XYZ file of C-alpha atoms in Angstrom:
616
model
C 0.045 0.252 0.034
C 2.703 2.663 0.670
C 4.308 1.491 -2.900
C 1.037 2.696 -4.582
C 0.981 5.778 -2.597
C 4.102 7.073 -3.461
C 3.549 5.747 -6.883
C 0.591 7.857 -7.132
C 2.183 10.933 -5.351
C 5.108 10.741 -8.198
C 2.668 10.863 -11.141
C 0.644 13.905 -8.788
C 4.459 15.485 -8.474
C 4.883 14.894 -12.643
C 1.027 16.619 -12.906
C 1.717 19.276 -10.834
C 4.740 20.766 -12.815
C 2.522 21.344 -15.789
C 0.449 23.124 -13.505
C 3.143 25.622 -12.505
C 2.114 24.373 -8.773
C 5.828 23.151 -7.224
C 7.635 26.341 -8.023
C 8.101 29.150 -5.781
C 9.978 32.261 -7.280
C 11.222 34.423 -4.525
C 9.262 35.125 -2.240
C 6.560 36.651 -4.202
C 3.253 36.095 -2.933
C 0.353 35.181 -5.425
C -2.001 35.647 -2.604
C -1.013 39.176 -1.856
C -0.955 40.149 -4.938
C -3.965 38.423 -6.511
C -7.858 37.854 -5.669
C -9.177 34.757 -6.693
C -12.589 33.110 -7.282
C -13.866 29.648 -8.278
C -16.530 29.964 -11.023
C -18.448 26.936 -12.892
C -19.141 28.027 -16.658
C -22.038 26.802 -18.478
C -21.337 25.300 -22.251
C -23.489 25.000 -24.829
C -24.640 22.082 -24.041
C -25.204 22.922 -20.027
C -22.246 20.780 -18.507
C -20.251 23.137 -16.459
C -16.565 23.538 -16.319
C -14.782 24.229 -13.293
C -12.816 27.688 -13.903
C -10.480 29.290 -11.448
C -9.438 32.980 -11.915
C -6.480 34.975 -10.403
C -7.650 38.679 -10.600
C -4.650 41.450 -9.430
C -5.776 43.104 -6.526
C -4.309 46.676 -8.569
C -7.723 47.507 -10.519
C -6.170 51.345 -11.109
C -5.925 49.751 -14.657
C -7.167 47.000 -17.255
C -5.686 43.694 -18.108
C -6.010 40.955 -20.970
C -6.951 37.162 -19.417
C -4.188 34.082 -19.982
C -5.831 31.052 -19.665
C -4.467 27.276 -19.741
C -7.158 24.767 -20.048
C -6.087 21.430 -18.705
C -6.735 17.753 -17.550
C -4.125 17.359 -14.701
C -6.654 20.084 -12.505
C -6.908 23.665 -12.093
C -6.167 22.720 -8.210
C -5.810 24.129 -5.442
C -9.332 23.889 -4.910
C -11.174 26.416 -2.628
C -10.853 30.203 -2.472
C -8.757 30.435 0.077
C -5.995 28.387 -1.340
C -3.400 29.719 -3.920
C -0.863 28.505 -6.084
C 2.649 29.650 -5.648
C 3.178 30.459 -9.111
C 0.702 31.742 -11.445
C 0.807 32.088 -15.230
C 3.209 30.633 -18.240
C 6.573 32.175 -16.237
C 7.122 34.671 -13.525
C 7.375 37.945 -15.188
C 3.671 37.950 -16.962
C 2.936 36.757 -13.096
C 4.463 39.487 -11.565
C 3.604 42.551 -13.974
C -0.268 41.261 -13.707
C -2.586 39.522 -15.748
C -6.009 38.059 -15.212
C -4.546 34.353 -14.483
C -7.379 31.664 -15.590
C -7.017 28.032 -15.526
C -10.382 25.447 -16.089
C -10.427 21.537 -15.584
C -11.397 20.381 -19.127
C -14.836 18.709 -19.629
C -14.892 15.292 -17.405
C -12.029 16.129 -15.790
C -11.351 16.923 -11.982
C -14.318 19.291 -10.779
C -15.901 19.936 -14.378
C -18.738 18.105 -14.979
C -19.325 16.063 -18.334
C -17.845 13.022 -20.092
C -13.512 13.279 -20.711
C -12.683 11.786 -24.051
C -8.725 11.596 -24.374
C -8.180 13.441 -28.178
C -11.470 14.485 -28.491
C -12.495 14.915 -31.902
C -12.999 18.150 -33.746
C -16.273 18.736 -35.045
C -16.106 21.469 -38.180
C -19.589 23.279 -38.575
C -21.221 22.523 -35.553
C -24.965 22.793 -35.069
C -27.334 23.554 -32.046
C -25.687 21.514 -28.912
C -22.799 20.083 -30.662
C -19.602 20.449 -28.890
C -15.516 19.735 -28.883
C -12.788 21.383 -27.174
C -12.895 23.885 -29.571
C -16.673 25.179 -28.368
C -15.876 24.913 -24.824
C -12.884 27.318 -25.057
C -15.094 29.408 -27.641
C -17.756 28.963 -24.806
C -15.264 30.255 -21.852
C -13.577 32.754 -22.973
C -17.213 34.483 -24.330
C -18.224 34.112 -20.316
C -15.104 35.424 -19.242
C -14.883 38.676 -21.481
C -17.932 39.633 -20.642
C -18.090 38.221 -16.592
C -14.505 39.528 -15.202
C -13.698 42.833 -14.318
C -11.054 44.344 -15.153
C -10.324 42.957 -18.228
C -8.974 44.510 -21.706
C -11.244 42.147 -23.389
C -8.182 40.361 -24.874
C -7.475 36.675 -24.398
C -4.035 34.687 -24.865
C -3.903 30.726 -24.030
C -0.845 28.583 -23.452
C -0.019 25.195 -22.191
C 2.370 22.351 -22.200
C 1.856 19.007 -23.344
C -1.767 18.174 -23.326
C -2.538 21.454 -22.099
C -0.837 22.384 -25.240
C -3.045 20.310 -27.344
C -5.892 22.365 -25.504
C -4.019 25.498 -26.779
C -3.704 24.560 -30.513
C -7.255 23.410 -30.007
C -8.580 27.136 -29.137
C -7.510 28.052 -32.619
C -10.140 26.198 -34.336
C -13.096 28.628 -34.579
C -11.306 30.711 -32.470
C -13.083 33.613 -30.731
C -12.724 37.098 -31.623
C -11.015 37.893 -28.201
C -8.528 35.359 -28.849
C -5.410 37.406 -30.000
C -2.259 34.699 -29.176
C -1.606 31.240 -28.386
C 1.409 29.745 -27.339
C 1.324 25.377 -28.097
C 4.036 24.116 -26.282
C 5.274 20.752 -26.733
C 1.498 19.903 -27.969
C 0.089 16.928 -28.835
C -0.338 16.883 -32.462
C -1.699 13.414 -32.994
C -1.634 10.228 -30.506
C -0.424 7.855 -33.080
C 2.898 9.777 -33.330
C 2.849 11.375 -29.830
C 3.166 9.923 -26.396
C 1.504 6.568 -26.947
C 2.947 5.656 -30.750
C 5.624 5.815 -33.038
C 5.005 5.131 -36.304
C 2.894 2.520 -35.061
C 4.834 1.032 -32.562
C 3.437 1.252 -28.903
C 5.264 3.069 -26.484
C 5.461 0.502 -23.933
C 7.463 3.149 -21.422
C 3.925 5.344 -21.271
C 1.685 2.317 -20.401
C 1.843 3.149 -16.621
C 0.715 6.602 -17.875
C -2.651 5.000 -19.095
C -4.230 5.426 -15.711
C -3.992 9.219 -15.593
C -6.005 9.216 -18.974
C -8.046 5.932 -18.968
C -10.318 5.758 -16.111
C -13.572 7.826 -16.135
C -15.107 9.463 -13.064
C -19.080 9.849 -12.670
C -19.146 13.235 -10.884
C -17.017 16.457 -9.837
C -13.626 15.733 -7.267
C -10.788 17.423 -6.171
C -9.060 14.182 -5.293
C -7.800 11.617 -7.744
C -10.174 8.802 -8.885
C -7.479 6.649 -10.275
C -4.083 5.031 -8.963
C -1.080 3.851 -10.706
C -0.279 0.221 -11.114
C 2.189 -1.168 -8.304
C 4.513 -2.803 -10.214
C 6.694 -3.981 -7.272
C 10.761 -3.362 -9.030
C 12.710 -0.618 -10.004
C 14.206 -2.551 -13.491
C 11.842 -1.652 -15.878
C 13.706 -3.475 -18.722
C 12.960 -6.950 -16.429
C 9.736 -6.308 -15.372
C 8.361 -5.824 -19.368
C 10.637 -8.883 -20.246
C 9.289 -11.002 -17.181
C 5.740 -9.685 -18.399
C 5.954 -11.237 -21.738
C 2.936 -10.043 -24.157
C 1.283 -7.204 -23.877
C -2.013 -8.897 -23.228
C -0.377 -10.031 -19.833
C -1.062 -6.716 -18.931
C -4.656 -7.061 -18.601
C -4.244 -8.018 -15.236
C -3.076 -4.189 -14.357
C -5.660 -2.355 -16.392
C -9.213 -4.131 -16.719
C -12.140 -3.155 -18.803
C -13.059 0.183 -16.790
C -9.416 1.429 -18.068
C -10.904 2.932 -20.903
C -8.521 4.098 -22.940
C -6.177 0.854 -22.622
C -9.217 -0.911 -24.188
C -9.094 1.854 -27.107
C -5.550 1.103 -27.353
C -6.098 -2.524 -27.877
C -8.858 -2.072 -30.099
C -7.105 0.274 -31.780
C -3.759 -0.946 -33.083
C -3.568 0.114 -37.145
C -4.265 4.423 -37.805
C -7.620 3.867 -38.375
C -10.610 6.019 -38.043
C -10.530 6.617 -34.209
C -7.300 7.806 -34.253
C -7.339 9.786 -37.612
C -10.170 11.980 -36.190
C -8.276 12.595 -32.947
C -5.606 14.514 -34.799
C -5.842 17.872 -34.574
C -3.214 18.994 -37.248
C -5.058 18.444 -40.487
C -7.601 20.975 -38.768
C -5.289 23.834 -38.825
C -5.933 26.293 -41.479
C -7.003 30.000 -41.874
C -6.003 30.439 -38.396
C -6.406 33.751 -36.968
C -4.741 34.531 -33.678
C -0.996 34.905 -33.128
C 0.866 31.738 -32.701
C 4.441 30.761 -31.005
C 5.064 26.904 -31.422
C 7.804 25.920 -28.353
C 9.295 22.689 -28.220
C 12.308 20.958 -26.832
C 15.006 19.512 -29.553
C 15.007 16.601 -26.824
C 11.378 16.268 -25.905
C 10.973 12.447 -25.423
C 7.254 13.036 -25.463
C 6.086 15.516 -27.599
C 8.306 16.096 -30.719
C 6.270 15.140 -33.462
C 3.681 17.614 -32.231
C 5.254 20.539 -32.259
C 6.977 20.741 -35.958
C 4.003 19.778 -37.033
C 1.751 22.373 -35.489
C 4.277 25.103 -36.359
C 4.182 23.914 -40.522
C 0.786 23.008 -40.842
C -0.103 26.570 -40.182
C 2.654 28.052 -42.050
C 1.144 26.465 -45.313
C -2.217 27.147 -44.956
C -2.384 30.423 -42.782
C -1.252 34.400 -43.000
C -1.598 34.699 -39.516
C 2.045 35.727 -37.397
C 2.992 32.419 -36.363
C 6.294 32.048 -35.220
C 8.766 28.454 -33.915
C 11.114 28.178 -31.044
C 12.989 24.948 -29.973
C 15.509 25.212 -27.538
C 18.109 21.954 -26.127
C 14.972 21.011 -23.788
C 13.578 17.909 -22.617
C 9.696 17.951 -21.974
C 8.819 21.514 -21.030
C 12.221 22.319 -19.550
C 11.628 25.940 -20.955
C 9.145 26.657 -18.385
C 11.704 25.403 -15.070
C 14.027 27.874 -13.578
C 17.131 25.511 -13.288
C 19.978 27.929 -14.215
C 22.292 24.796 -15.808
C 20.255 23.293 -18.669
C 21.317 19.775 -19.061
C 19.978 16.540 -20.668
C 21.856 13.335 -18.770
C 25.622 13.868 -19.718
C 25.093 16.797 -22.068
C 25.174 20.471 -20.613
C 23.867 23.055 -23.121
C 24.825 26.299 -20.973
C 23.454 28.723 -18.648
C 20.127 30.748 -17.842
C 18.291 29.269 -21.497
C 15.274 29.196 -19.944
C 14.731 31.988 -17.875
C 15.731 33.879 -21.022
C 13.190 32.490 -23.317
C 10.973 33.458 -20.585
C 11.904 36.848 -19.868
C 12.761 37.893 -23.802
C 11.029 35.728 -26.009
C 7.524 34.372 -23.877
C 6.716 37.717 -22.049
C 7.589 39.610 -25.418
C 4.758 37.868 -27.422
C 1.928 37.812 -25.137
C 2.451 41.703 -24.276
C 2.944 42.811 -27.824
C -0.313 40.907 -28.704
C -2.138 41.077 -25.387
C -1.337 44.754 -24.222
C 0.796 46.248 -26.894
C 0.340 47.291 -30.322
C -0.385 44.140 -32.009
C 0.526 44.679 -35.328
C 3.521 41.643 -35.395
C 6.643 43.720 -35.269
C 7.847 41.504 -31.976
C 11.411 41.919 -33.094
C 11.039 38.168 -32.377
C 12.655 35.582 -35.365
C 10.247 33.784 -37.267
C 12.520 30.402 -36.625
C 14.510 30.429 -32.896
C 16.581 27.269 -32.666
C 19.545 26.174 -30.330
C 22.387 24.445 -32.513
C 23.140 21.582 -30.045
C 26.445 20.623 -31.500
C 27.734 24.510 -30.973
C 25.578 24.916 -28.274
C 24.413 28.511 -29.649
C 21.005 29.634 -30.561
C 20.159 30.651 -34.465
C 17.924 32.277 -36.000
C 16.043 31.854 -39.239
C 13.507 33.186 -41.688
C 11.675 29.569 -41.798
C 11.677 26.377 -40.910
C 13.754 24.533 -42.549
C 16.437 27.011 -43.845
C 16.115 28.427 -46.912
C 20.076 27.365 -47.357
C 20.051 24.115 -47.069
C 21.600 21.796 -49.657
C 20.104 17.666 -49.593
C 22.940 15.363 -48.885
C 22.967 11.139 -49.331
C 24.825 8.928 -47.321
C 25.001 4.967 -47.680
C 24.902 2.300 -44.951
C 27.901 0.426 -46.889
C 29.900 -2.338 -46.358
C 32.556 -2.406 -43.309
C 30.260 -0.106 -41.119
C 31.227 2.696 -43.338
C 28.745 5.602 -43.306
C 29.769 6.439 -46.785
C 28.587 8.785 -50.030
C 29.033 5.871 -52.472
C 26.630 3.043 -52.022
C 27.937 -0.687 -51.793
C 26.624 -4.589 -52.998
C 25.897 -6.895 -50.382
C 24.469 -6.422 -47.298
C 24.793 -6.821 -43.418
C 22.768 -9.410 -41.429
C 21.941 -9.905 -37.591
C 19.567 -11.834 -35.638
C 16.926 -10.245 -33.532
C 15.680 -12.658 -30.533
C 12.390 -10.689 -28.669
C 13.825 -12.693 -25.351
C 16.981 -10.845 -25.213
C 15.619 -7.247 -26.823
C 18.209 -3.971 -27.269
C 17.707 -1.864 -24.396
C 16.895 1.824 -24.717
C 18.775 2.581 -22.082
C 21.700 1.170 -20.023
C 20.555 2.557 -16.448
C 18.621 0.320 -14.193
C 15.746 2.130 -13.576
C 11.885 2.331 -13.368
C 10.832 5.660 -14.668
C 6.643 7.449 -15.485
C 7.855 8.240 -18.703
C 11.718 8.775 -20.200
C 13.576 11.695 -21.426
C 16.998 11.025 -20.984
C 17.704 8.644 -23.087
C 17.569 11.281 -25.499
C 21.024 12.597 -25.265
C 22.499 9.568 -23.783
C 25.820 7.226 -24.806
C 25.238 4.915 -27.423
C 28.272 2.704 -27.018
C 26.387 0.135 -25.219
C 24.273 -0.868 -28.131
C 26.961 -0.246 -30.655
C 28.527 -3.028 -29.237
C 25.782 -5.837 -29.526
C 25.733 -7.992 -32.215
C 21.842 -7.039 -33.177
C 22.876 -3.584 -33.931
C 24.333 -2.456 -36.983
C 26.553 0.290 -37.213
C 27.460 2.469 -39.760
C 30.147 5.230 -39.107
C 32.068 8.211 -41.609
C 35.723 8.951 -41.162
C 36.595 11.868 -39.027
C 34.976 14.493 -40.007
C 37.502 17.749 -40.597
C 35.297 20.324 -40.587
C 31.864 21.301 -39.108
C 28.784 19.796 -40.632
C 25.566 21.131 -39.876
C 22.330 19.318 -40.286
C 19.606 21.148 -40.234
C 15.816 20.195 -40.805
C 14.280 16.567 -41.382
C 15.961 13.309 -41.837
C 15.345 10.798 -43.636
C 15.878 7.009 -43.700
C 15.520 5.290 -47.042
C 16.376 1.297 -45.781
C 16.323 -1.768 -48.237
C 15.581 -4.563 -45.674
C 14.651 -8.140 -45.721
C 13.893 -10.580 -42.735
C 13.367 -14.523 -42.650
C 10.209 -13.756 -40.297
C 7.031 -11.320 -41.772
C 7.274 -8.644 -39.477
C 9.474 -6.564 -37.799
C 10.364 -2.836 -35.969
C 13.112 -0.948 -37.602
C 14.808 1.680 -35.206
C 17.441 4.269 -37.220
C 19.393 6.544 -34.584
C 21.862 9.377 -35.587
C 24.387 9.323 -32.934
C 27.527 12.322 -32.480
C 30.879 10.371 -31.882
C 33.274 12.478 -29.745
C 36.497 12.566 -29.658
C 38.752 10.454 -27.456
C 40.549 13.701 -25.720
C 36.785 14.606 -24.500
C 37.475 15.357 -21.205
C 34.773 14.544 -18.626
C 32.156 17.200 -16.927
C 30.891 18.231 -13.412
C 27.542 16.606 -15.202
C 29.021 13.202 -16.605
C 27.481 10.393 -14.775
C 29.719 8.234 -12.297
C 29.897 5.102 -14.244
C 30.185 6.748 -17.623
C 33.142 9.246 -20.131
C 33.220 11.795 -22.390
C 36.011 10.070 -24.448
C 34.492 8.656 -27.449
C 30.903 9.580 -25.923
C 28.274 8.447 -28.384
C 25.613 11.179 -28.177
C 22.268 10.349 -29.487
C 21.320 13.336 -31.346
C 17.920 12.008 -33.197
C 16.089 8.359 -33.106
C 13.061 6.869 -34.559
C 11.422 3.769 -35.188
C 8.528 2.356 -37.354
C 6.662 -0.854 -37.206
C 7.550 -2.314 -40.566
C 3.790 -3.631 -41.084
C 3.098 0.197 -41.927
C 5.880 0.641 -44.162
C 3.338 1.357 -47.134
C 0.331 2.660 -45.067
C -0.119 3.053 -41.502
C -4.120 2.013 -41.985
C -3.590 -0.782 -44.004
C -0.796 -3.036 -42.351
C 0.584 -5.641 -44.442
C 3.386 -8.990 -43.408
C 6.739 -8.596 -45.225
C 7.196 -11.692 -47.474
C 10.142 -13.510 -46.090
C 13.484 -12.997 -47.820
C 12.404 -10.594 -50.129
C 14.105 -7.305 -50.292
C 11.387 -4.205 -49.396
C 11.930 -0.487 -48.960
C 11.449 0.722 -45.236
C 11.598 4.808 -45.066
C 11.514 6.411 -41.681
C 10.842 10.024 -41.169
C 12.968 11.198 -38.361
C 12.246 14.812 -36.647
C 13.463 17.829 -37.347
C 17.135 18.440 -35.890
C 19.691 21.387 -35.828
C 23.214 20.005 -35.159
C 26.497 20.850 -35.881
C 28.602 17.745 -35.805
C 32.066 19.205 -35.267
C 35.392 18.983 -36.416
C 37.080 15.984 -35.170
C 34.234 13.930 -34.620
C 31.927 11.528 -36.254
C 28.750 10.702 -37.392
C 27.410 7.326 -36.837
C 24.219 5.812 -37.755
C 22.929 2.679 -35.636
C 20.262 0.899 -37.135
C 18.416 -2.152 -34.989
C 14.810 -4.369 -34.781
C 14.585 -3.943 -30.683
C 14.390 -0.624 -27.952
C 13.052 -2.253 -25.283
C 11.095 -1.100 -23.382
C 10.812 2.227 -24.984
C 8.429 0.239 -27.061
C 6.891 -2.535 -27.022
C 8.344 -6.152 -28.719
C 7.236 -6.893 -31.799
C 6.420 -10.827 -32.621
C 8.291 -10.569 -36.188
C 5.541 -13.438 -36.830
C 3.016 -11.446 -38.317
C -0.500 -11.162 -36.600
C -3.004 -8.802 -36.707
C -3.575 -7.076 -33.588
C 0.061 -7.494 -31.747
C -2.074 -6.152 -28.250
C -3.221 -9.773 -28.246
C -0.709 -12.064 -29.521
C 0.526 -14.845 -27.638
C 4.020 -16.146 -26.467
C 4.621 -18.663 -28.811
C 4.141 -15.932 -31.710
C 7.539 -14.168 -30.711
C 10.239 -15.612 -32.620
C 13.783 -14.933 -33.512
C 14.421 -14.095 -36.998
C 17.136 -12.725 -38.699
C 17.082 -9.434 -41.114
C 19.151 -7.612 -43.396
C 20.243 -4.308 -44.012
C 21.759 -4.250 -47.730
C 24.336 -1.632 -48.535
C 22.247 0.394 -50.841
C 19.975 1.522 -48.153
C 20.481 5.852 -47.300
C 19.952 8.325 -45.233
C 19.055 11.656 -46.804
C 20.193 14.675 -44.388
C 19.708 18.434 -44.702
C 23.056 20.474 -44.545
C 23.083 23.818 -43.823
C 25.465 25.943 -46.550
């Protein structure tokens, strides 16, 4: 019982990070400077959404409204209970804004039924509702009923609240002037719980947060996390066996677990829950924010910015830093991910000089789009410096192709033949060499990959030592040519920065680690082979027949410095980041039996290639 309590508390702590509830900047008192009220705003279908409003005590001027809609609770509840931090950052909090938090439909103190990634309904009629209409109805009530407002509204959110921020752009209220979707989910089939058809087993415990429905408003958690009785994530899931065995932890009352099991393909269920395809003719100003090492939501921010840019003429900018999930909202002076240090005050400078400037310009200032902020601000994670561009990807790039050639060489010339390896589901390649049990994985995004490179079931291809800097900027596309003795397989591609042998350790280097010859993972991605031609229509491999598998890795901005090497690793297991592929085709892996998991031999042909974009 004590272990269960600790797991629940840990989960709530992670949730509270996104609420801004755990931070305590300086000695500033929200209670001394803000009044708080809690209201239940009636939506068009009669459902009431619980809403918390913090208004500056100084009523000598009018303020804009900054709002976050969240499934993670607008707590603390009670008119005398105050957060220690409100708003997107402490600068916007201290200068004075009306800050609003709302429990979305079906969560915490709000009425209604929760729907994970609720589908957007275009051309709604009568009492039809979705998250866009709930946002519209909320804003309409706020601008008509909250005192001392200037009538302008901004919306922000990180992660799932980032999804709701994106949603506010659809059928937007005329008062909505500025929106910042941050680490925003774009599609649950490519963010968080899936990557290109592979199930993110490492997010399995988070299913508890989203899968259990409540029947009435509640200020307390109505869900608990499974007690796994282990601190070794790899061994726990290996011992658990097929996904169907995890039903012992989540029964049919976990709606999301049932949905995951019943919809393994990118069918209508998932397609209609995506939001990026609806981002057309957007009116409010938008600032998309993401982390280049965000293990949870890397797909969403890039796709959100790019889709708005294609279809709309509004003010639309993008900021990507050397952050993991939500790091830019923290106040740590040192920005590190794992063993890699990127610089000082990166998050604080963003909050003060970018985020605050964006919202103030459109909510308090001239709102003419002349913010002096660049279209693209992105951090070079190799040189460790900020760069600015007028477009993304940058205009001054050229495509370059490297082949996965013979003798483990990453070459500009293709070669004949193939490399082969045995993939055994009983001994899968770990995604991390750390022994741990994490709620959601993050650190692995910059982890040393030597432990994988030295396994026989990981193929390695590497350039000679670079004689000049090479900056990769934009998309990476792996164009594999493969074959397998089985009828299904996963394909994982990792792009790795190999450090020189004389690289010195730093204060951030793990005790067991050395930076000499460090293999820093720069980007990685998986594609479940059955989806190589269509995510909606899976198809088996024909044993021993050569097939093309193309994998889009998310965008990068990284300089491989002189003296380093560019390395590509290819493997077929990545455990337990993703679930195990039986390697014997079965219609639904969530229902596969142990006997269907078989050892197979895979081939990587040497005309396989990786296509990169190099900054000129």
